[in-house]
Short mmCIF file of C-alpha atoms and ligand atoms in Angstrom, two decimals:
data_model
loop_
_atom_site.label_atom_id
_atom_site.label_comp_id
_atom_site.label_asym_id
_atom_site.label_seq_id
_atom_site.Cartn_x
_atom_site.Cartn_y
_atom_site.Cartn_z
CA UNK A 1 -6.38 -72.14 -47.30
CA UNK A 2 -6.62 -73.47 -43.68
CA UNK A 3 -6.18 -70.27 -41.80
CA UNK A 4 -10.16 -70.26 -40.59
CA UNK A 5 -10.98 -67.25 -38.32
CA UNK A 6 -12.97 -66.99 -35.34
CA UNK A 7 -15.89 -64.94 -34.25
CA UNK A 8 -14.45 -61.80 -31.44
CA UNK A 9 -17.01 -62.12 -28.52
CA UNK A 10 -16.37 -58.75 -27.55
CA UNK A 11 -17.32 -56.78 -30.82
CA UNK A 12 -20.36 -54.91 -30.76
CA UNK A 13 -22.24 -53.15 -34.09
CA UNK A 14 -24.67 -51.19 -34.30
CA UNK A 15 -27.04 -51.25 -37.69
CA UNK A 16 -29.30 -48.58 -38.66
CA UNK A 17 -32.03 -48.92 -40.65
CA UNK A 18 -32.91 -45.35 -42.88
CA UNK A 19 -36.41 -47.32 -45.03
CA UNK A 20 -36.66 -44.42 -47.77
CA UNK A 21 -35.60 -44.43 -51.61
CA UNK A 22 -36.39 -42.08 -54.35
CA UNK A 23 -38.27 -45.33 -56.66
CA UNK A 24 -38.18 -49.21 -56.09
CA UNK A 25 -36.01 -51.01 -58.01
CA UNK A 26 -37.45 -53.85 -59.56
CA UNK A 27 -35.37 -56.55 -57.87
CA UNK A 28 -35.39 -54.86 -54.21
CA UNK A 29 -37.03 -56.88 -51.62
CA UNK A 30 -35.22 -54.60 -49.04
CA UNK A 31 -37.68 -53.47 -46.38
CA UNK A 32 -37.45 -49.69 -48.52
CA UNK A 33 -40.27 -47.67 -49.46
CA UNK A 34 -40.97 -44.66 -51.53
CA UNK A 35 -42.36 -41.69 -49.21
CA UNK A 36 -45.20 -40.33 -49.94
CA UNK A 37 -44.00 -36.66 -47.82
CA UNK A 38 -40.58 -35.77 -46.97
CA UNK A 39 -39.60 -37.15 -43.57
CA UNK A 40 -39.30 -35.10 -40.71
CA UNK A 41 -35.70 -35.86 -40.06
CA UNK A 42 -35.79 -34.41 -36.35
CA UNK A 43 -38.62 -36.64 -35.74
CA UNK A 44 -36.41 -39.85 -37.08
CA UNK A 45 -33.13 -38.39 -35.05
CA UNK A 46 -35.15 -38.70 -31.76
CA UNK A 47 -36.47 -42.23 -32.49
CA UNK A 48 -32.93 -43.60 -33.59
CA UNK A 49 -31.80 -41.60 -30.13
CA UNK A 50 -34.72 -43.23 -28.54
CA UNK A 51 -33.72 -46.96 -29.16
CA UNK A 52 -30.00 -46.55 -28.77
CA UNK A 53 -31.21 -45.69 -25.29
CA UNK A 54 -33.39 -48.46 -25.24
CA UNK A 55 -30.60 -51.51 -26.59
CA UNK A 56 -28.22 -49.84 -24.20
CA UNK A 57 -30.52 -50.78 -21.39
CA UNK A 58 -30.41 -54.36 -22.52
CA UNK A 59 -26.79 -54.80 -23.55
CA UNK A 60 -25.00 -52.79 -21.24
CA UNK A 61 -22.01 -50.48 -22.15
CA UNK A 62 -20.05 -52.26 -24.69
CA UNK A 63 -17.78 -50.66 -27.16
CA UNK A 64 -18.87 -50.49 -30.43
CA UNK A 65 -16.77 -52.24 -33.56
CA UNK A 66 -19.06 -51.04 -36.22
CA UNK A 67 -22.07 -48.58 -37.45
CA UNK A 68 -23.57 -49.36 -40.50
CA UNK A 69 -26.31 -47.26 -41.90
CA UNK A 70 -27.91 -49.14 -44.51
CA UNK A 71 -31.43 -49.50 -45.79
CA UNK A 72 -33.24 -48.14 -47.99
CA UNK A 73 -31.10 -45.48 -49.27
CA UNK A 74 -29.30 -44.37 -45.80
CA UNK A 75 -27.72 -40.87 -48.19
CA UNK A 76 -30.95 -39.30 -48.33
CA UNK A 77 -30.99 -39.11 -44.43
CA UNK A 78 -30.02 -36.12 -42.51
CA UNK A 79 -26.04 -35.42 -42.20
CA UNK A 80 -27.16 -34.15 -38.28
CA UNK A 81 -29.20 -37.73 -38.03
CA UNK A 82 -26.36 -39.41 -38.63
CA UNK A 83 -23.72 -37.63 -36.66
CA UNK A 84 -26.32 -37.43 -33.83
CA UNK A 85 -26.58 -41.56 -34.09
CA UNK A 86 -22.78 -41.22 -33.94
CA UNK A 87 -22.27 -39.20 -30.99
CA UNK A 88 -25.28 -40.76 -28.92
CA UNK A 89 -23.60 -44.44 -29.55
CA UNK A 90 -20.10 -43.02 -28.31
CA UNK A 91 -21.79 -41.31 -25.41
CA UNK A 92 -24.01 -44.29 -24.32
CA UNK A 93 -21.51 -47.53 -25.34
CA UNK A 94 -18.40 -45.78 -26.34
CA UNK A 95 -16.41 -46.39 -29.85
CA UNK A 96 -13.92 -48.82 -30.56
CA UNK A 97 -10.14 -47.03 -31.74
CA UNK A 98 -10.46 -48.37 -34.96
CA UNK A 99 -14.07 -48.02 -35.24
CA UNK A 100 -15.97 -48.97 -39.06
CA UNK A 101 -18.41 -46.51 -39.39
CA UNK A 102 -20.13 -47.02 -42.95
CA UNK A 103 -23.17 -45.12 -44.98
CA UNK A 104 -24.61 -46.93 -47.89
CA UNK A 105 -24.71 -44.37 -50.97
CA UNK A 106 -26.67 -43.94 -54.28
CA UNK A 107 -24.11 -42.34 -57.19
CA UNK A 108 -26.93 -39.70 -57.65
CA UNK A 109 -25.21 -35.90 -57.92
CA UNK A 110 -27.50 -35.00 -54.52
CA UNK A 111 -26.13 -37.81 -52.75
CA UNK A 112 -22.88 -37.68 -54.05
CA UNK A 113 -22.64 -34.02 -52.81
CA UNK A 114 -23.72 -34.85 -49.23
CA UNK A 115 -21.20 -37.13 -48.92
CA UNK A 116 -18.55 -34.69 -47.14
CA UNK A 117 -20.69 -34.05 -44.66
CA UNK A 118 -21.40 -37.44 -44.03
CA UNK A 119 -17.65 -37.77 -43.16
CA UNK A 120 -17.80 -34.67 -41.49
CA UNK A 121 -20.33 -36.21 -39.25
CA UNK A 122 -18.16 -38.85 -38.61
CA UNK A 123 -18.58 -41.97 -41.30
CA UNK A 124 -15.70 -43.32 -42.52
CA UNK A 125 -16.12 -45.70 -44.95
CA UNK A 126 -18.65 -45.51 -47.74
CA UNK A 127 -20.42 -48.09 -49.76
CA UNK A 128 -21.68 -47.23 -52.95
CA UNK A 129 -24.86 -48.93 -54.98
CA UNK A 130 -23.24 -48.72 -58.40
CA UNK A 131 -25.23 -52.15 -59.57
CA UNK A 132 -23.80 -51.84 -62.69
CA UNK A 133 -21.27 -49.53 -65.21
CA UNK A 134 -23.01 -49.95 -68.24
CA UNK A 135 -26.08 -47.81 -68.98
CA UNK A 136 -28.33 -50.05 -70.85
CA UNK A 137 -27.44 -52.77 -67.60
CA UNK A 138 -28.53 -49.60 -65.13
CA UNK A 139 -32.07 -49.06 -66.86
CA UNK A 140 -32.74 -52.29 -67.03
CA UNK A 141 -32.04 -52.17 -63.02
CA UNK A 142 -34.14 -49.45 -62.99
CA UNK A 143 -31.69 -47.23 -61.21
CA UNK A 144 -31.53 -43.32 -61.47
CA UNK A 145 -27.75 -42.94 -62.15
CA UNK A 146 -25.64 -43.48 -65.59
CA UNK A 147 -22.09 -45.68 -65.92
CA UNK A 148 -20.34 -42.32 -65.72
CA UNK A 149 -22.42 -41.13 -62.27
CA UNK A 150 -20.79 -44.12 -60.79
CA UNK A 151 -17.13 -43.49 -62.10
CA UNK A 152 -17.39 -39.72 -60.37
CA UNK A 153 -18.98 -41.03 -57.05
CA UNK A 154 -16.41 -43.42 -57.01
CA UNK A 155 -13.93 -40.52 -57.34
CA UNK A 156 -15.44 -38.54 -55.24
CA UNK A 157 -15.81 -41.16 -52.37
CA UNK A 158 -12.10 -41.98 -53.33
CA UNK A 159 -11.06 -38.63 -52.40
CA UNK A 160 -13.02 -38.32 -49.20
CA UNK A 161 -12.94 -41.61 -47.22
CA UNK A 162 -9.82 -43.58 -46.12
CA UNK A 163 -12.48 -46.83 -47.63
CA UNK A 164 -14.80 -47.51 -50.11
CA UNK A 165 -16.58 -50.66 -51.62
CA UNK A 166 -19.17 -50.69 -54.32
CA UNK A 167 -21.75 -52.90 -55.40
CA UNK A 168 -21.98 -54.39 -58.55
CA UNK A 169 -24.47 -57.24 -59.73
CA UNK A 170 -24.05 -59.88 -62.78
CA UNK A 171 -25.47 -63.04 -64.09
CA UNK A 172 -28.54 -60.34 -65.74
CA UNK A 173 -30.78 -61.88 -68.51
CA UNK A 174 -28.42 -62.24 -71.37
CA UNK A 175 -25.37 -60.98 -70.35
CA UNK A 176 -22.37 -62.80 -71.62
CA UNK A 177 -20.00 -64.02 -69.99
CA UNK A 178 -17.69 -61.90 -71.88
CA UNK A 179 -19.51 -58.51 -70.71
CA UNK A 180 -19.39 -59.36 -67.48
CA UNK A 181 -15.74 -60.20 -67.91
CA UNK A 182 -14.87 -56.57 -69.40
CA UNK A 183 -16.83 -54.94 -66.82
CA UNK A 184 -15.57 -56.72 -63.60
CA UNK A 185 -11.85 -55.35 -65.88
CA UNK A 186 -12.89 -52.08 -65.81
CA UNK A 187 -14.56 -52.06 -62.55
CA UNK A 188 -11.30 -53.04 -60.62
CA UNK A 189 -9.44 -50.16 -62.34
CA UNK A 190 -11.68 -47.87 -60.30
CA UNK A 191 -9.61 -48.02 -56.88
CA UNK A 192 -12.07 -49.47 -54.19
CA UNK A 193 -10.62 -52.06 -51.68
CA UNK A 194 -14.10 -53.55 -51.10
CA UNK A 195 -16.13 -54.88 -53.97
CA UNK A 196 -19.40 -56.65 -53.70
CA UNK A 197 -20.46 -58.75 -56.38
CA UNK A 198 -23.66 -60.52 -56.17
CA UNK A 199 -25.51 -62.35 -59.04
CA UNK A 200 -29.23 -61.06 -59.76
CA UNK A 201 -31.52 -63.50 -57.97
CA UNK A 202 -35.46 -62.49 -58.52
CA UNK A 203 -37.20 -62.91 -55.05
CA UNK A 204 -41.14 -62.82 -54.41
CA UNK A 205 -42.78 -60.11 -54.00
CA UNK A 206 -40.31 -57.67 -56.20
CA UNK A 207 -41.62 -56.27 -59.68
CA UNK A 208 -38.98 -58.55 -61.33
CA UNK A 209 -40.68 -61.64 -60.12
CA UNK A 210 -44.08 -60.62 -61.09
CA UNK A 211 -42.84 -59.98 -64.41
CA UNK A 212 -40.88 -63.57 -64.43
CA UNK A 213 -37.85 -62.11 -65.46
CA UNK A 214 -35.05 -64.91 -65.25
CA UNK A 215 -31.61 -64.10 -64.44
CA UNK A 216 -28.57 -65.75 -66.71
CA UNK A 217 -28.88 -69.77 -67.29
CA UNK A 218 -27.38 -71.41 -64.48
CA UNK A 219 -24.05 -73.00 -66.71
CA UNK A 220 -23.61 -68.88 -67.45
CA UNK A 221 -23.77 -67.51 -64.14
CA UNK A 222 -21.98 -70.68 -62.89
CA UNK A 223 -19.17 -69.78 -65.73
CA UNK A 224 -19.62 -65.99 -64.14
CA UNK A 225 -18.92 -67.01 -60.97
CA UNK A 226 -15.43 -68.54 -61.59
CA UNK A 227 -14.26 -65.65 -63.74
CA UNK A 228 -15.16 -63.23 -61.19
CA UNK A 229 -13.21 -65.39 -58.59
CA UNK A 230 -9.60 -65.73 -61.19
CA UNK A 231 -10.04 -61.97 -61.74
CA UNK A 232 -10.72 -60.93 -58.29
CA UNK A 233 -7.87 -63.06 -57.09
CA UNK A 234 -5.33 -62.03 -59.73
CA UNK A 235 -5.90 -58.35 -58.74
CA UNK A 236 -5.55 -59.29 -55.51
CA UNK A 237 -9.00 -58.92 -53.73
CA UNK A 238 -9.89 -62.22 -53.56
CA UNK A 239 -13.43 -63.43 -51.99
CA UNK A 240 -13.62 -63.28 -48.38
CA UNK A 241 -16.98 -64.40 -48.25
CA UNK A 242 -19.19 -65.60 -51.34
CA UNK A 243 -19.98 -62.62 -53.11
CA UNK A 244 -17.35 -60.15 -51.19
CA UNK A 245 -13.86 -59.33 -52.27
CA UNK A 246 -11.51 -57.06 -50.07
CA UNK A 247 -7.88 -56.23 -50.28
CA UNK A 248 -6.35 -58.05 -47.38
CA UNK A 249 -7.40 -55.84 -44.07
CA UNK A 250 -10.05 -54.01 -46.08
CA UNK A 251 -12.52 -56.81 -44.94
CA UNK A 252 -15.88 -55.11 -43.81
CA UNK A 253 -15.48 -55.26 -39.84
CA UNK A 254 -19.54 -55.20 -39.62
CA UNK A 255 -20.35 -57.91 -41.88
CA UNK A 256 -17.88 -60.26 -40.60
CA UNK A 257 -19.73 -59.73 -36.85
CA UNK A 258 -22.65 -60.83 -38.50
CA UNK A 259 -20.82 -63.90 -40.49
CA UNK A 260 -19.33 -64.81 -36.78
CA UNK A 261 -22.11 -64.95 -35.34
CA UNK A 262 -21.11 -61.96 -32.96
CA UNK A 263 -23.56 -59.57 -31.51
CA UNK A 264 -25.16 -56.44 -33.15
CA UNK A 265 -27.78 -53.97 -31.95
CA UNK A 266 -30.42 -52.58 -35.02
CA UNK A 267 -32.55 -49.56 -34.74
CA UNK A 268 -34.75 -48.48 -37.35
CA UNK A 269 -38.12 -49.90 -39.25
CA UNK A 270 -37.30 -53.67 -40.35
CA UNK A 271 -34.10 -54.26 -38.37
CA UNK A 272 -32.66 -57.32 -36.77
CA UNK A 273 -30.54 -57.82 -34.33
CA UNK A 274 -28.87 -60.39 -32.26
CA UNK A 275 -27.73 -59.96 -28.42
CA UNK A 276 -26.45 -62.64 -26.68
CA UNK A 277 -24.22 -65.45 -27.30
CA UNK A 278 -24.53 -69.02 -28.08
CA UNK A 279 -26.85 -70.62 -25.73
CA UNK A 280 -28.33 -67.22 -24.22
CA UNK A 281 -28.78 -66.00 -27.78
CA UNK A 282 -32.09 -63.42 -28.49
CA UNK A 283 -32.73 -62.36 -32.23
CA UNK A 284 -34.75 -59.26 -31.85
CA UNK A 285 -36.78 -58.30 -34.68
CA UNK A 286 -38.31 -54.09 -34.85
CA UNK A 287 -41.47 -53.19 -36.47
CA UNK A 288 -40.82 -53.14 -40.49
CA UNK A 289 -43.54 -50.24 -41.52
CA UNK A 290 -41.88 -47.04 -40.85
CA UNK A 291 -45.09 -45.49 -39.90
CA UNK A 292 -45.97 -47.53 -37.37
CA UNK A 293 -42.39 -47.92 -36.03
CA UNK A 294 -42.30 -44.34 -35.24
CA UNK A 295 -45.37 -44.49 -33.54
CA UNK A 296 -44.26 -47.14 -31.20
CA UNK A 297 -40.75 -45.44 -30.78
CA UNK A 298 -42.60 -42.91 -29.87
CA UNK A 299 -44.94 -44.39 -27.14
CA UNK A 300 -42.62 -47.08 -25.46
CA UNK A 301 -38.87 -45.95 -26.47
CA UNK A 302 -38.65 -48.75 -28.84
CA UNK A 303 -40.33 -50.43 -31.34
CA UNK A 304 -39.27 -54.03 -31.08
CA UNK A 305 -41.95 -56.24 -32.53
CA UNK A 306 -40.64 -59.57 -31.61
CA UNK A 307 -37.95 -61.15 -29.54
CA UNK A 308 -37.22 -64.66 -29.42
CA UNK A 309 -34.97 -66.66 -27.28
CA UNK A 310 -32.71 -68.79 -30.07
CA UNK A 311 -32.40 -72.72 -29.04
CA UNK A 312 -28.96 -73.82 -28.70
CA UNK A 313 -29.35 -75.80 -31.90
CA UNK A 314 -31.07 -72.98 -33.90
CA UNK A 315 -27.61 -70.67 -32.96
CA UNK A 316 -25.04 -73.63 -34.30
CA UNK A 317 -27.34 -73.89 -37.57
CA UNK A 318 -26.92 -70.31 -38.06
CA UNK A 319 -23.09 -69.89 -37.47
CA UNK A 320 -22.65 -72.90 -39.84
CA UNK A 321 -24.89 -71.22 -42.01
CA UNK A 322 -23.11 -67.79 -42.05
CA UNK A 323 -19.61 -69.13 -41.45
CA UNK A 324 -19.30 -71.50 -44.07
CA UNK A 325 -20.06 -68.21 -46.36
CA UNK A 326 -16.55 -67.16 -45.08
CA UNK A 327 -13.84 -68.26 -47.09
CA UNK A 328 -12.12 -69.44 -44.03
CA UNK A 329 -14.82 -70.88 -42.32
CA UNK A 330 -15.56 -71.68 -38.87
CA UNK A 331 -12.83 -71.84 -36.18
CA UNK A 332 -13.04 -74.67 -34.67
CA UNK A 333 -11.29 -73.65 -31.14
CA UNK A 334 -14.13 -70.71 -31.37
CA UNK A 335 -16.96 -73.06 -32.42
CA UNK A 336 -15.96 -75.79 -29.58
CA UNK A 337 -16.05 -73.03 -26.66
CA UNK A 338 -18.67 -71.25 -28.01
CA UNK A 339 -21.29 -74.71 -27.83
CA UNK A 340 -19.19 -77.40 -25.83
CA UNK A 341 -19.45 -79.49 -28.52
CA UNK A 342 -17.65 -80.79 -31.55
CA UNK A 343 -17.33 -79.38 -34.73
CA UNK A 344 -18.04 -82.83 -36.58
CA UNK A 345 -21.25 -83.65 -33.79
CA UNK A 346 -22.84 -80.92 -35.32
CA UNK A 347 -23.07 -82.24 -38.76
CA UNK A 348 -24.59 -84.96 -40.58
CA UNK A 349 -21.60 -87.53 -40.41
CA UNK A 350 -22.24 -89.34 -43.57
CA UNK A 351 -22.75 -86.08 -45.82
CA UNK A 352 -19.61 -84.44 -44.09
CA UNK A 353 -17.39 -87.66 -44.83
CA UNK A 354 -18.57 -87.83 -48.28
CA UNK A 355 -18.52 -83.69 -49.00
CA UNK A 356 -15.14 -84.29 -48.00
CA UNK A 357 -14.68 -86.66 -50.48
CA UNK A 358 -15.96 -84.84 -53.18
CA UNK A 359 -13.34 -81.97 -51.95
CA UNK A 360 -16.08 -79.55 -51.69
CA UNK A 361 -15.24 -78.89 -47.78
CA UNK A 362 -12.54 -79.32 -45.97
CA UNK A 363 -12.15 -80.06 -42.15
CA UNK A 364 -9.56 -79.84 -39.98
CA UNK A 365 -7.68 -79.19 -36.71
CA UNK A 366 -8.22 -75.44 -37.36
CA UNK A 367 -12.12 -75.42 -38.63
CA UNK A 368 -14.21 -76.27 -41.25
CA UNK A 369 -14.69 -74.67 -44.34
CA UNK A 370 -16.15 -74.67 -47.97
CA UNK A 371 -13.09 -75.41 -51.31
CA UNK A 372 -13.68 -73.12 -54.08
CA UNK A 373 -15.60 -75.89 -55.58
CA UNK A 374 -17.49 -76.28 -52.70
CA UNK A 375 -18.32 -72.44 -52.52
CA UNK A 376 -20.35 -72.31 -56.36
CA UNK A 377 -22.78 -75.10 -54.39
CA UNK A 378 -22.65 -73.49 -50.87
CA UNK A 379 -26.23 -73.57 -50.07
CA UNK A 380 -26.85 -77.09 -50.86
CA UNK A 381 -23.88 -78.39 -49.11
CA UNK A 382 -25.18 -76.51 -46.30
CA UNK A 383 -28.34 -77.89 -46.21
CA UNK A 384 -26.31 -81.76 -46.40
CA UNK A 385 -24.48 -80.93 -43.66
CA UNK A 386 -27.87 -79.76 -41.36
CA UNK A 387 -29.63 -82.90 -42.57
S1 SF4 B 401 -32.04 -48.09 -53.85
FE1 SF4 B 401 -31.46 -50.01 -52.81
S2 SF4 B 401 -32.89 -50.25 -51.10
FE2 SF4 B 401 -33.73 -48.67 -52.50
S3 SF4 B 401 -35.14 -49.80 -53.79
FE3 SF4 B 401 -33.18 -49.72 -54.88
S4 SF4 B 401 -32.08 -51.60 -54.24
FE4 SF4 B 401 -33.80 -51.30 -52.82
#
């Protein structure tokens, strides 16, 4: 594949950061907490308002590509939150025709049943946390919903939004290959156009690592990995990125401005954003305890924590970083406007002439970008090509 894409300097998203879940699962190290009292959802609305208000000041009016209300679990927030967010970021920047406007969504019966009014509200594509279709799998996760809860909120999102992914993760402790296999079968029988597929990884901090549970041997997950990418290809939703799989045109519009290295906006306890581009790049970084978010939302109109101008060098590490993720890579035409500077000057010269050898990356007149070799040992060839 050599058709490698570039990043669109005049998208604009918008991520929205909703912190609450019903329980911690054990592998989350999501900034989400369990609240200890219901939240006052007209207090949140006028915060989210708040900073919209506040980012508009800063990046001027700008048409928005993408929403994405994630989190936490963003389908235990107010419908009238969300279409207020909605309306307030087509009144202040204005929405793109073909705006992506997505809700992350528990298969819980609650949330399931709020999710017309989520599209009423104005969301139109819907990502569902199904984590896995096999009960024993889902305890083990620790999540609240059964196999068949995720089959009906599949259904249900099926017959409500135009598109819908869901998230599934493999590579648990013991799982066989085979299981995996007849899951990822039955999973693609279920009509998304989006699928997410991510293998468990057991970070600090989460109740997973302080029980030292260890995910599949490497060789298995390794083995995983490959069979996910024949069977996503030969049902034709190959891997657009490393662990996401999309009919072709059913990419996710707001992921891919974050894979671009394009600019987004993010309101909410915990959430990042970068505004800018290249050289005159800012990462901006809001307060991650919801309490004390809302308290400074409340007091200045914001509740950015930090802000930090991003070096030239420290915005090419992070586009190689996020665009070699892409299965086409890194334009180079995009790459060479974007920092004046060669595609190849960037990189370590000896590690990109002998990746190149190996055939785990290829380079080109039209970009650079990781073989499907390369793509199983992604973050080490990244970290080559940085040296
Ligand atoms: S529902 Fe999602 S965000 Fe909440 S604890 Fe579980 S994995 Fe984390």
């Amino acid at each position: 594949m050599n058709n490698t894409t570039d990043n669109k300097d005049n998208d604009l998203a918008l991520y929205v950061h909703w912190p609450w879940c019903k329980a911690k699962c054990p592998y989350c190290d999501f900034n989400s907490k369990v609240p200890t009292q219901t939240p006052d959802h007209a207090q949140w609305a006028d915060a989210y308002v708040s900073e919209m208000k506040y980012f508009h000041e800063l990046v001027g009016k700008r048409p928005i590509s993408s929403i994405f209300f994630g989190g936490g679990t963003p389908s235990t927030m107010a419908a009238e939150t969300v279409g207020r967010i909605i309306e307030t970021a087509s009144d202040l920047w204005g929405l793109q025709d073909n705006v992506e406007i997505t809700i992350e969504a528990n298969p819980t019966s609650v949330e399931v049943a709020a999710l017309k009014d989520f599209a009423k509200a104005g969301v139109n594509r819907v990502s569902i946390g199904v984590q896995s279709l096999n009960d024993e799998n889902l305890k083990f996760l620790g999540r609240e919903h059964s196999g068949r809860d995720a089959v009906h909120a599949l259904e249900t999102a099926a017959s409500i939004f135009p598109r819908f992914n869901f998230d599934l993760i493999y590579a648990l402790p013991g799982q066989s290959v085979g299981e995996w296999q007849n899951e990822l079968l039955k999973a693609i029988t279920l009509g998304a156009d989006h699928m997410s597929l991510y293998q468990l990884s057991i970070e600090p901090g989460t109740a997973f690592f302080k029980q030292n549970v260890s995910p599949a041997d490497e060789d298995s997950a390794a083995t995983m990995f490959e069979i996910t990418q024949e069977i996503m290809g030969a049902n034709k939703m190959p891997a657009y990125e490393i662990s996401n799989h999309a009919r072709p045109g059913f990419e996710s519009r707001h992921n891919m401005v974050y894979w671009q290295g394009g600019e987004y906006v993010g309101i909410g306890p915990g959430a990042h954003g970068r505004i800018g581009l290249r050289a005159a790049r800012t990462a901006l970084h809001q307060i991650a305890d919801p309490a004390r978010w809302l308290a400074r939302v409340a007091t200045d109109g914001h509740g950015t924590a930090k802000t930090k101008a991003i070096e030239t060098r420290q915005s090419i590490e992070e586009r190689i970083m996020t665009g070699l993720r892409i299965t086409n890579g890194i334009g180079r035409k995009g790459f060479e406007t974007d920092f004046k500077q060669t595609l190849e000057s960037a990189l370590n010269p000896e590690q990109l002439a002998h990746l190149t050898q190996l055939n785990l990356i290829e380079i080109d007149e039209a970009g650079i970008r990781a073989t499907d070799d390369g793509r199983i040992k992604l973050n080490a060839i990244i970290e080559r090509l940085l040296e």
